[in-house]
Coordinates of C-alpha atoms in Angstrom, one line a residue:
Chain A
M1 CA 26.9 38.5 116.5
T2 CA 28.8 41.3 114.3
S3 CA 25.2 42.4 112.5
L4 CA 23.9 43.0 116.4
V5 CA 26.9 45.2 117.5
I6 CA 26.9 47.4 114.1
T7 CA 22.7 47.8 114.9
V8 CA 23.4 48.7 118.5
T9 CA 26.4 50.9 118.1
E10 CA 25.2 52.5 115.0
T11 CA 21.7 53.1 116.6
L12 CA 23.7 55.2 118.9
R13 CA 25.5 56.8 116.4
Y14 CA 22.9 57.5 113.8
R15 CA 20.8 60.5 114.9
G16 CA 17.3 59.0 113.8
A17 CA 14.5 60.6 114.6
I18 CA 12.4 59.8 117.9
G19 CA 10.8 57.0 115.6
Q20 CA 14.4 54.8 116.1
W21 CA 14.3 55.1 119.6
S22 CA 10.5 53.9 119.8
W23 CA 11.9 51.1 118.3
V24 CA 14.7 50.9 121.0
L25 CA 12.1 50.7 123.1
H26 CA 9.7 48.6 121.7
R27 CA 12.3 45.5 121.1
L28 CA 14.2 46.1 124.3
S29 CA 10.5 45.6 126.5
G30 CA 9.4 43.1 124.4
L31 CA 12.5 41.2 124.8
G32 CA 11.9 42.1 128.7
V33 CA 8.0 40.7 128.7
V34 CA 9.4 37.5 126.7
L35 CA 11.9 36.8 129.4
F36 CA 9.4 37.8 132.3
L37 CA 6.5 35.5 130.4
V38 CA 8.9 32.5 130.8
L39 CA 9.7 32.6 134.2
H40 CA 5.9 33.1 134.9
V41 CA 4.5 31.0 132.7
V42 CA 6.3 27.8 134.0
D43 CA 6.5 29.5 137.9
T44 CA 2.5 29.0 137.7
S45 CA 2.1 25.5 136.3
W46 CA 4.0 24.6 139.5
A47 CA 0.6 25.7 141.3
V48 CA -0.6 22.5 140.0
F49 CA 2.4 20.4 139.2
W50 CA 4.6 21.3 141.6
P51 CA 3.1 23.3 144.8
E52 CA 6.0 23.1 147.1
L53 CA 8.0 24.8 144.2
Y54 CA 5.2 27.3 143.9
E55 CA 5.0 28.7 146.9
E56 CA 9.0 29.2 146.8
A57 CA 8.6 30.9 143.6
I58 CA 6.0 33.2 144.9
A59 CA 8.0 34.1 147.9
T60 CA 10.7 35.1 145.2
Y61 CA 8.3 37.6 143.7
Q62 CA 7.8 38.8 146.8
S63 CA 11.7 40.3 147.4
P64 CA 12.7 43.8 146.6
L65 CA 14.6 42.4 143.5
F66 CA 11.2 41.0 142.1
T67 CA 9.5 44.1 143.5
I68 CA 11.9 46.7 141.4
G69 CA 11.4 44.3 138.6
E70 CA 7.6 44.3 138.8
F71 CA 7.8 48.1 138.3
G72 CA 10.0 47.5 135.5
L73 CA 8.0 44.8 133.6
V74 CA 4.0 46.8 134.1
A75 CA 6.1 50.2 133.0
A76 CA 7.6 47.7 129.7
V77 CA 4.2 46.1 129.1
V78 CA 1.9 49.6 128.8
Y79 CA 4.7 50.8 126.7
H80 CA 5.0 48.1 124.4
A81 CA 1.0 48.3 124.4
F82 CA 0.8 51.8 123.9
N83 CA 3.5 51.9 121.4
G84 CA 2.2 48.9 119.4
L85 CA -0.9 50.6 119.0
R86 CA 1.0 53.1 116.9
I87 CA 2.5 51.1 114.4
V88 CA -0.3 49.4 113.9
F89 CA -2.2 52.4 113.5
F90 CA 0.5 53.8 110.9
D91 CA 0.6 50.5 109.3
Y92 CA -3.0 50.0 108.1
N93 CA -3.1 53.9 107.2
P94 CA 0.8 54.7 105.7
H95 CA -1.1 57.8 104.3
L96 CA -1.2 59.7 108.0
W97 CA 2.9 58.9 108.7
R98 CA 3.0 62.6 109.0
H99 CA 1.6 62.7 112.5
Q100 CA 4.3 60.0 113.6
Q101 CA 6.6 62.0 115.4
R102 CA 3.3 63.3 117.2
A103 CA 2.3 59.5 117.9
A104 CA 5.4 58.7 119.5
Q105 CA 5.4 61.9 122.0
I106 CA 2.0 60.5 122.6
V107 CA 2.9 57.3 123.3
L108 CA 5.4 58.4 126.1
L109 CA 3.4 60.7 127.3
V110 CA 0.2 58.4 127.7
T111 CA 2.6 56.0 129.0
L112 CA 3.5 58.3 132.2
V113 CA 0.6 59.3 132.5
V114 CA -0.7 55.5 132.5
L115 CA 2.2 54.7 134.9
A116 CA 2.3 57.6 137.4
P117 CA -0.9 56.7 139.0
V118 CA -0.2 52.9 138.8
F119 CA 3.0 53.3 140.1
L120 CA 1.3 55.0 142.8
L121 CA -0.7 52.5 143.9
M122 CA 2.0 49.6 143.4
F123 CA 3.8 51.8 145.6
G124 CA 1.5 51.6 148.2
H125 CA 1.2 47.3 148.4
V126 CA 4.7 47.9 148.7
L127 CA 5.0 50.3 151.7
D128 CA 2.0 48.1 153.5
F129 CA 3.9 45.0 152.8
Y130 CA 7.8 45.8 153.4
N131 CA 5.8 47.9 156.5
S132 CA 4.3 44.8 158.5
A133 CA 8.0 42.9 159.1
P134 CA 7.6 40.3 157.1
Q135 CA 9.5 37.2 156.4
V136 CA 11.7 38.2 152.8
L137 CA 13.9 35.6 151.3
P138 CA 17.4 36.9 151.1
L139 CA 18.6 37.7 148.0
T140 CA 21.0 34.8 147.8
E141 CA 17.7 32.7 147.6
V142 CA 15.6 34.5 145.9
L143 CA 18.8 34.1 142.8
R144 CA 19.2 30.5 143.8
A145 CA 15.3 29.9 142.9
Q146 CA 16.0 31.1 139.3
L147 CA 18.6 29.2 139.0
V148 CA 16.4 26.4 137.8
F149 CA 15.8 28.3 134.8
L150 CA 19.6 27.8 133.9
P151 CA 19.5 24.2 132.5
G152 CA 16.5 24.7 130.9
F153 CA 17.7 27.6 129.0
I154 CA 20.6 25.8 127.9
A155 CA 18.5 22.8 127.1
A156 CA 15.9 24.6 124.3
I157 CA 19.5 26.3 122.8
V158 CA 21.4 23.3 122.4
A159 CA 18.1 21.4 121.2
A160 CA 17.6 24.6 119.1
L161 CA 21.2 24.2 117.9
I162 CA 21.2 20.0 116.9
L163 CA 17.3 20.9 115.5
S164 CA 19.0 23.8 113.3
G165 CA 22.2 21.1 112.1
L166 CA 19.7 17.9 111.3
H167 CA 17.8 20.1 109.6
G168 CA 20.5 21.8 107.4
L169 CA 21.7 18.1 106.6
I170 CA 18.2 16.9 105.7
S171 CA 17.4 19.5 103.6
G172 CA 21.3 19.1 102.0
G173 CA 22.3 22.5 102.7
D174 CA 21.5 25.6 103.9
S175 CA 18.8 27.3 102.8
A176 CA 19.2 31.5 102.3
T177 CA 15.9 32.3 104.1
G178 CA 16.2 30.9 107.5
V179 CA 12.6 30.0 107.4
V180 CA 11.6 26.3 108.0
D181 CA 8.7 26.6 105.7
P182 CA 10.2 27.1 102.2
Q183 CA 8.2 29.1 101.3
G184 CA 7.8 31.7 103.6
S185 CA 5.9 34.2 102.1
R186 CA 2.3 33.3 103.0
S187 CA 3.7 32.3 106.4
E188 CA 5.5 35.9 107.2
R189 CA 2.0 37.2 105.8
F190 CA -0.1 35.4 108.3
W191 CA 2.4 36.3 110.9
W192 CA 2.5 40.3 110.0
S193 CA -1.1 40.2 110.6
F194 CA -1.6 37.8 113.6
M195 CA 1.6 40.3 115.2
R196 CA -1.5 43.1 114.8
V197 CA -4.5 41.1 115.4
S198 CA -3.5 39.7 118.5
S199 CA -1.9 42.7 120.0
L200 CA -6.0 44.4 119.8
L201 CA -7.0 41.1 121.5
I202 CA -4.1 40.8 124.2
L203 CA -4.6 44.9 125.1
P204 CA -7.7 44.5 127.6
L205 CA -6.5 40.9 128.4
V206 CA -3.2 41.6 129.9
F207 CA -4.1 45.3 131.0
G208 CA -7.0 43.7 132.8
H209 CA -4.0 40.7 134.4
L210 CA -2.3 43.3 135.4
A211 CA -4.6 45.5 136.9
V212 CA -6.1 42.6 139.2
M213 CA -2.2 41.1 140.1
H214 CA -0.7 44.3 140.5
V215 CA -2.5 47.7 140.9
L216 CA -6.0 46.5 142.5
Q217 CA -3.6 44.2 145.2
G218 CA -0.1 43.5 144.9
V219 CA 1.8 40.3 144.5
F220 CA 2.3 40.2 148.4
D221 CA -1.5 39.9 148.7
I222 CA -1.5 36.0 147.0
T223 CA -0.6 34.7 150.1
A224 CA -2.8 36.7 152.7
Q225 CA -4.4 34.2 155.5
G226 CA -7.8 35.2 155.8
H227 CA -8.0 37.6 152.5
D228 CA -10.5 37.6 150.3
V229 CA -9.3 36.2 146.5
V230 CA -9.2 38.9 144.2
G231 CA -11.4 38.3 141.6
T232 CA -13.9 35.9 143.1
G233 CA -16.6 38.0 144.3
G234 CA -15.6 37.5 148.0
V235 CA -13.7 33.6 148.8
I236 CA -10.9 33.5 151.1
N237 CA -7.7 32.4 151.1
E238 CA -7.8 30.0 154.2
S239 CA -4.5 28.8 154.5
G240 CA -2.8 31.9 152.8
T241 CA -1.0 29.9 150.5
A242 CA -0.5 30.6 146.8
V243 CA -1.4 27.5 145.9
E244 CA -5.4 28.5 147.5
F245 CA -4.8 31.4 145.8
V246 CA -4.5 30.3 142.5
A247 CA -7.3 27.2 143.0
N248 CA -9.9 29.9 143.9
R249 CA -9.6 32.0 141.2
W250 CA -9.2 28.7 139.0
N251 CA -12.2 27.0 140.6
L252 CA -14.5 29.6 140.5
L253 CA -17.6 29.3 138.1
V254 CA -20.0 31.5 136.4
G255 CA -22.3 30.1 134.8
G256 CA -20.8 26.6 134.8
V257 CA -17.8 28.2 133.4
A258 CA -14.5 28.7 134.8
V259 CA -14.1 32.0 134.0
W260 CA -10.3 32.8 135.1
R261 CA -9.1 29.7 133.5
V262 CA -10.5 30.7 130.4
Y263 CA -9.4 34.2 130.6
D264 CA -5.7 32.7 131.5
F265 CA -6.2 30.5 128.7
A266 CA -7.0 32.9 126.3
L267 CA -4.0 35.5 127.7
L268 CA -1.7 32.4 127.6
A269 CA -1.9 32.1 124.0
L270 CA -2.3 35.1 123.0
V271 CA 0.7 36.3 124.2
V272 CA 3.1 33.2 124.0
A273 CA 2.2 33.3 120.0
H274 CA 3.0 37.1 120.1
G275 CA 6.0 37.1 122.4
F276 CA 7.7 34.1 120.8
N277 CA 6.7 35.3 117.1
G278 CA 8.7 38.5 118.3
L279 CA 11.5 37.1 119.2
R280 CA 12.2 35.4 116.4
Y281 CA 12.1 38.5 114.4
V282 CA 14.7 40.0 116.8
L283 CA 16.8 36.8 116.3
T284 CA 16.5 36.5 112.9
D285 CA 17.4 39.9 112.1
Y286 CA 20.8 39.5 113.7
T287 CA 21.6 36.1 112.2
S288 CA 20.8 36.5 108.6
H289 CA 24.7 36.0 107.9
S290 CA 24.2 32.1 109.1
P291 CA 21.2 30.1 108.1
F292 CA 22.3 27.9 110.9
L293 CA 22.0 30.4 113.6
R294 CA 18.9 31.8 111.8
R295 CA 17.1 28.4 111.8
A296 CA 18.5 27.6 114.9
S297 CA 16.7 31.0 116.4
V298 CA 13.2 29.9 114.7
Y299 CA 13.3 26.4 116.5
L300 CA 14.2 27.8 119.2
C301 CA 11.4 30.2 119.0
M302 CA 8.9 27.4 118.5
L303 CA 10.2 25.3 121.3
G304 CA 10.2 28.5 123.5
A305 CA 6.3 28.6 122.9
L306 CA 5.7 25.2 122.5
T307 CA 6.8 24.4 126.3
L308 CA 4.9 27.6 127.6
L309 CA 1.7 26.1 126.1
V310 CA 2.3 22.5 126.9
L311 CA 3.3 23.9 130.7
G312 CA 0.4 26.4 130.7
V313 CA -2.6 24.4 129.2
G314 CA -1.4 21.6 131.2
A315 CA -2.0 23.4 134.4
L316 CA -4.8 25.3 133.0
L317 CA -6.6 21.7 132.7
G318 CA -5.3 20.8 136.3
T319 CA -6.7 20.2 139.4
I320 CA -5.7 22.0 142.7
D321 CA -6.8 19.8 145.4
E322 CA -6.6 20.0 149.2
T323 CA -3.5 17.6 149.3
A324 CA -1.6 20.5 147.1
I325 CA -2.6 23.1 149.5
E326 CA -1.5 21.0 152.5
M327 CA 1.6 20.5 150.5
G328 CA 2.0 24.6 150.0
V329 CA 1.5 25.2 153.6
E330 CA 4.4 22.7 154.5
A331 CA 6.6 24.7 151.7
M332 CA 5.6 27.9 153.3
E333 CA 6.5 26.7 156.9
R334 CA 9.9 25.3 155.6
L335 CA 10.1 28.7 153.7
H336 CA 9.7 30.9 156.6
A337 CA 11.6 28.5 159.3
G338 CA 14.5 28.9 156.9
S339 CA 14.6 32.8 155.9
Chain B
M1 CA 33.2 81.1 108.3
D2 CA 36.0 78.9 108.7
I3 CA 35.0 75.2 109.1
S4 CA 36.3 71.9 110.5
F5 CA 36.2 68.9 108.8
R6 CA 36.2 65.7 110.4
I7 CA 36.1 62.7 107.5
R8 CA 36.1 59.0 108.0
R9 CA 38.9 57.5 106.4
Y10 CA 39.3 53.8 104.7
N11 CA 42.2 53.5 102.7
P12 CA 44.2 49.5 102.8
E13 CA 46.3 50.7 99.4
A14 CA 48.0 52.5 101.6
G15 CA 48.7 50.1 104.3
R16 CA 45.9 51.2 106.6
T17 CA 43.9 48.6 107.5
K18 CA 41.8 49.9 109.5
P19 CA 39.4 52.8 109.2
Y20 CA 39.8 56.2 111.4
W21 CA 39.3 59.9 111.5
Q22 CA 41.1 62.9 110.3
E23 CA 40.5 66.5 110.7
F24 CA 41.1 69.1 108.0
E25 CA 40.7 72.8 108.5
L26 CA 38.8 75.1 105.9
N27 CA 38.9 78.8 106.0
D28 CA 37.0 81.7 103.6
V29 CA 33.8 79.0 103.4
E30 CA 30.7 80.4 101.9
P31 CA 27.3 80.0 104.1
S32 CA 26.1 79.3 101.1
H33 CA 28.7 76.4 99.5
R34 CA 27.4 73.0 99.9
V35 CA 29.4 70.2 101.3
L36 CA 30.1 68.4 98.3
E37 CA 32.2 72.1 97.7
L38 CA 33.8 71.7 101.3
L39 CA 35.0 68.0 100.1
H40 CA 36.5 69.2 96.7
R41 CA 38.5 71.9 98.7
V42 CA 39.8 69.0 100.8
K43 CA 40.9 66.9 97.9
W44 CA 42.2 69.7 95.7
E45 CA 43.8 71.4 98.2
Q46 CA 44.9 69.5 101.3
D47 CA 45.0 66.1 100.4
G48 CA 44.6 64.3 97.0
T49 CA 43.9 60.8 98.1
L50 CA 40.4 61.6 99.4
A51 CA 37.7 59.6 97.7
F52 CA 34.2 60.2 97.2
R53 CA 31.7 59.7 94.6
R54 CA 30.2 62.5 92.6
S55 CA 28.6 63.0 89.2
C56 CA 25.8 65.4 88.4
S57 CA 26.6 67.7 91.6
S58 CA 22.8 69.0 91.6
G59 CA 20.9 66.3 93.8
I60 CA 20.1 64.3 90.3
C61 CA 22.4 61.2 89.8
G62 CA 22.3 60.1 93.3
S63 CA 26.0 59.3 93.7
D64 CA 27.1 61.1 96.9
A65 CA 24.9 59.8 99.6
M66 CA 27.3 60.3 102.9
R67 CA 26.2 60.5 106.9
I68 CA 26.5 63.8 107.0
N69 CA 26.8 64.7 111.4
G70 CA 25.1 61.6 112.2
R71 CA 22.0 61.8 109.1
N72 CA 22.1 60.2 105.6
A73 CA 22.1 63.1 103.3
L74 CA 23.4 64.0 99.9
A75 CA 26.7 65.8 100.0
C76 CA 25.5 68.3 97.1
K77 CA 22.2 69.7 98.3
L78 CA 23.4 70.2 102.1
L79 CA 24.8 73.8 102.7
A80 CA 27.5 74.4 105.1
R81 CA 24.8 77.0 106.7
D82 CA 23.0 74.3 107.5
V83 CA 25.3 71.8 109.0
G84 CA 27.3 74.2 111.1
P85 CA 30.9 75.0 111.8
K86 CA 31.6 71.3 112.7
I87 CA 31.1 68.8 109.9
Q88 CA 31.5 65.5 110.0
V89 CA 31.4 63.0 106.9
E90 CA 31.4 59.3 107.0
P91 CA 30.1 56.8 104.5
I92 CA 26.4 55.5 104.5
L93 CA 26.4 52.2 106.7
G94 CA 25.3 49.0 105.5
L95 CA 27.1 48.2 102.8
R96 CA 31.3 47.3 102.5
V97 CA 33.2 50.7 102.4
I98 CA 36.0 50.1 99.4
K99 CA 37.9 53.6 100.1
D100 CA 37.1 56.6 102.4
L101 CA 33.5 57.4 101.6
I102 CA 33.3 54.8 98.4
V103 CA 30.9 51.7 99.3
D104 CA 30.2 48.8 97.5
M105 CA 26.4 49.3 95.7
E106 CA 25.9 46.2 94.4
P107 CA 24.2 44.5 96.7
F108 CA 21.9 47.6 97.0
L109 CA 21.3 47.2 93.5
A110 CA 21.0 43.4 93.5
H111 CA 17.9 44.0 96.0
Y112 CA 16.9 46.8 93.3
R113 CA 17.0 44.1 90.6
Q114 CA 15.2 41.6 92.8
V115 CA 11.6 43.7 92.6
L116 CA 11.8 43.9 88.5
P117 CA 12.2 47.5 88.1
W118 CA 11.0 47.5 84.9
F119 CA 7.8 48.3 83.0
V120 CA 6.0 45.0 82.6
N121 CA 2.9 44.8 79.8
D122 CA 2.9 42.5 76.8
G123 CA -0.7 43.5 76.3
P124 CA -1.1 44.9 72.6
L125 CA 0.3 48.4 71.8
P126 CA -2.1 51.2 71.6
A127 CA -3.7 51.5 68.0
D128 CA -0.9 54.5 67.3
G129 CA 1.8 52.2 68.2
R130 CA 3.1 54.6 70.7
E131 CA 3.3 55.1 74.0
R132 CA 0.8 54.1 76.2
L133 CA -1.1 57.0 77.7
Q134 CA -2.3 57.2 81.2
A135 CA -4.7 59.5 82.9
Q136 CA -3.5 62.3 85.3
E137 CA -5.0 60.5 88.2
D138 CA -3.7 57.6 87.7
K139 CA -0.1 58.6 87.1
D140 CA -0.7 60.6 90.6
L141 CA -0.3 57.2 92.3
I142 CA 2.9 57.2 91.4
T143 CA 4.7 60.4 91.1
D144 CA 6.2 60.5 94.6
S145 CA 7.9 57.0 94.1
T146 CA 9.1 57.7 90.5
N147 CA 11.3 60.7 92.4
C148 CA 13.5 58.2 93.3
I149 CA 17.1 58.3 92.6
L150 CA 18.7 55.1 94.0
C151 CA 21.3 57.1 96.3
A152 CA 20.4 54.6 98.6
A153 CA 20.2 57.7 101.5
C154 CA 17.0 55.4 102.8
T155 CA 18.2 52.3 103.3
T156 CA 21.4 52.7 105.0
S157 CA 19.2 54.5 107.5
C158 CA 17.3 51.7 108.2
P159 CA 18.6 49.9 111.4
S160 CA 16.5 46.5 109.7
F161 CA 19.1 47.0 106.7
W162 CA 22.2 47.5 109.1
A163 CA 21.3 43.9 110.9
N164 CA 20.6 42.0 107.8
G165 CA 22.1 43.5 104.4
E166 CA 19.5 40.4 102.9
Y167 CA 16.3 43.1 103.7
V168 CA 15.5 44.5 100.3
G169 CA 15.3 47.5 101.8
P170 CA 13.4 50.5 101.6
A171 CA 14.9 52.3 98.3
A172 CA 13.4 48.8 96.1
I173 CA 10.2 49.0 97.9
V174 CA 10.2 52.3 96.8
Q175 CA 10.9 51.6 93.3
A176 CA 8.4 48.2 93.7
H177 CA 5.9 51.0 94.2
R178 CA 6.3 52.5 91.6
F179 CA 5.3 49.9 89.3
L180 CA 2.7 48.1 91.2
F181 CA 0.7 51.2 91.5
D182 CA 1.6 51.9 87.8
T183 CA -1.8 51.2 86.2
R184 CA -0.8 50.3 83.1
D185 CA 2.0 47.5 84.4
T186 CA 0.7 44.0 84.4
G187 CA 4.0 42.5 86.5
D188 CA 2.6 42.3 90.2
D189 CA 1.7 39.3 90.3
A190 CA 6.0 38.4 90.8
R191 CA 6.8 41.5 92.4
L192 CA 4.4 41.0 95.1
D193 CA 5.9 37.5 95.6
A194 CA 9.4 38.3 95.4
L195 CA 8.2 41.3 98.3
G196 CA 6.6 38.8 100.3
A197 CA 9.7 36.9 100.9
P198 CA 10.8 36.5 104.8
D199 CA 13.7 39.2 103.3
G200 CA 11.0 41.3 101.4
V201 CA 9.2 43.8 102.9
W202 CA 7.9 42.2 106.5
R203 CA 11.2 43.3 107.6
C204 CA 10.0 46.7 108.1
R205 CA 9.6 47.7 111.3
T206 CA 7.9 51.1 110.6
I207 CA 11.1 52.7 112.4
F208 CA 10.6 56.2 110.5
N209 CA 14.4 56.6 109.6
C210 CA 14.2 56.5 106.0
T211 CA 11.8 59.0 105.2
P212 CA 13.5 62.2 106.4
A213 CA 16.9 60.3 104.7
C214 CA 15.3 60.8 101.5
P215 CA 16.9 63.7 99.6
R216 CA 13.9 63.8 97.5
G217 CA 11.5 63.8 100.0
I218 CA 9.8 61.1 98.7
E219 CA 7.0 59.7 101.5
V220 CA 9.0 56.4 101.8
T221 CA 7.8 55.2 105.1
R222 CA 4.5 55.6 103.4
A223 CA 5.6 54.0 100.1
I224 CA 6.7 50.9 102.1
G225 CA 3.2 50.5 104.1
E226 CA 1.4 50.4 101.0
V227 CA 3.3 47.8 99.3
K228 CA 3.0 46.2 102.9
L229 CA -1.0 46.3 102.4
A230 CA -0.5 45.2 98.6
V231 CA 1.2 42.2 99.3
R232 CA -0.8 40.9 102.2
K233 CA -4.4 41.9 100.1
G234 CA -2.4 40.2 96.9
A235 CA -3.3 43.1 95.1
T236 CA -2.8 46.6 94.7
A237 CA -6.2 48.3 93.9
G238 CA -7.7 50.2 96.1
I239 CA -4.6 50.3 99.0
I240 CA -4.5 54.2 97.5
D241 CA -6.8 56.8 98.4
P242 CA -6.3 59.2 95.6
A243 CA -7.7 61.8 97.9
T244 CA -4.7 61.9 99.9
I245 CA -1.7 62.2 97.4
K246 CA -0.1 65.5 97.7
Q247 CA 0.3 67.4 94.7
Q248 CA 3.2 68.1 93.1
H249 CA 2.6 69.1 89.3

């Protein structure tokens, strides 16, 4: 904890160049995206496992709090992507380091240039929605819906601490590195390369995902009754439920292949691995003084990644049938009656 | 010129258990005076208890690295006119402060030893039994990293090191670079193993604070990048393109 406090205060005090601030933004944007990733993957899996809850989750996404968060999320993803490209470039071309300051400035500039039209389009969807006199969940309801995550987070942290404790008992003492693999070297080398290679694969996938879900249409159009479902070539969302929206996308077959399921699987697997390994980097950076906490950090990231993969892959392999859509309709009616 | 000096003090012997700031005013300072000379004037004229390290006073021994106006530098290389009329001096960060501007360098030196910073070659000596000669092109690969004076300005400018004292740090990696890319040296395997450890070279997040902190102008982040690529490859051959080396001779 003290090392985190010192790093924060001294990063504010040390007059490093722009690279230091790029690093701060890279960490903060990465942490923000991972946090939303957890909510989002768990929420989306409910489209298969718990349709009522999925309707409620999408209703919370269509509230002012999440609308503000959505702009932050898109900004974070765009900055993290471009700054990541800069880091990858200089990691593989260290002799060009003299251009890094200029590159960091260009990253900021390109982020702003990309975000300007994106935000305008997103803002258009926001205006359309809030001008249509929608039924919006009150803030207390939105926050209450997020409360279900709290026990999950606490359980994961407690489980990680217990696993770390057991690990310490079995291994008969504290390993200095806190990395589960005692040798560590090979796995660290793998993860360093993975972070860089995966980022290049994630980039087109995540930009495509953001374009489809946040820019071409808004989060509000997920529940637009009688509208084309984006990316399906004209399939209509008859019931106007989020559950049917997901079903229409995931059931779209192109040449016999459920293309959106494949797409979402690739995005899920890469982003979960990249995001949780990034989280592991951050957590282990600040827990070097305590092998116990450092191991717990590693376990926490493994548990988080595993949970999201199980839920996400489970949902992607699942089916959304008529019953699920009916449950969605009922949930929606209840939500609207309540608000 | 007149200078107002703000110095971070810490003196547990005098009963002050917490660090504190102390201010000094200096008159008739020549713009060409170095910060180290100003520290001497404070110590000799105003407060003899002020403690700091210095030896050669010429930017060679590397003992007076400190954080001056927010950035790491050698006090003996920075001129008053380049710092301005207000100077703030504090110890380098990430190492335990012993007294005032003096920090415990042992953890830093332990990381230095970790990368086996000595020449390894058990092969037979050259026919004349004297030195192992090297072609100029081969020497060029390591000329920059041989300039390191172990002042710790780079390592203590690194947010990864502030957070995690186990991280081997920029200076040790530069020293490793000097031997890894020495074409006569045969100790690469052990060195690459040490650097590939979880708190080795991978803790570098390419933040670039270390490069401008180096009083010797070493391309520190570049050296770290080249060592990363060498650890990834498991070998040093072909990592550095000789055409990209700045000429120093």
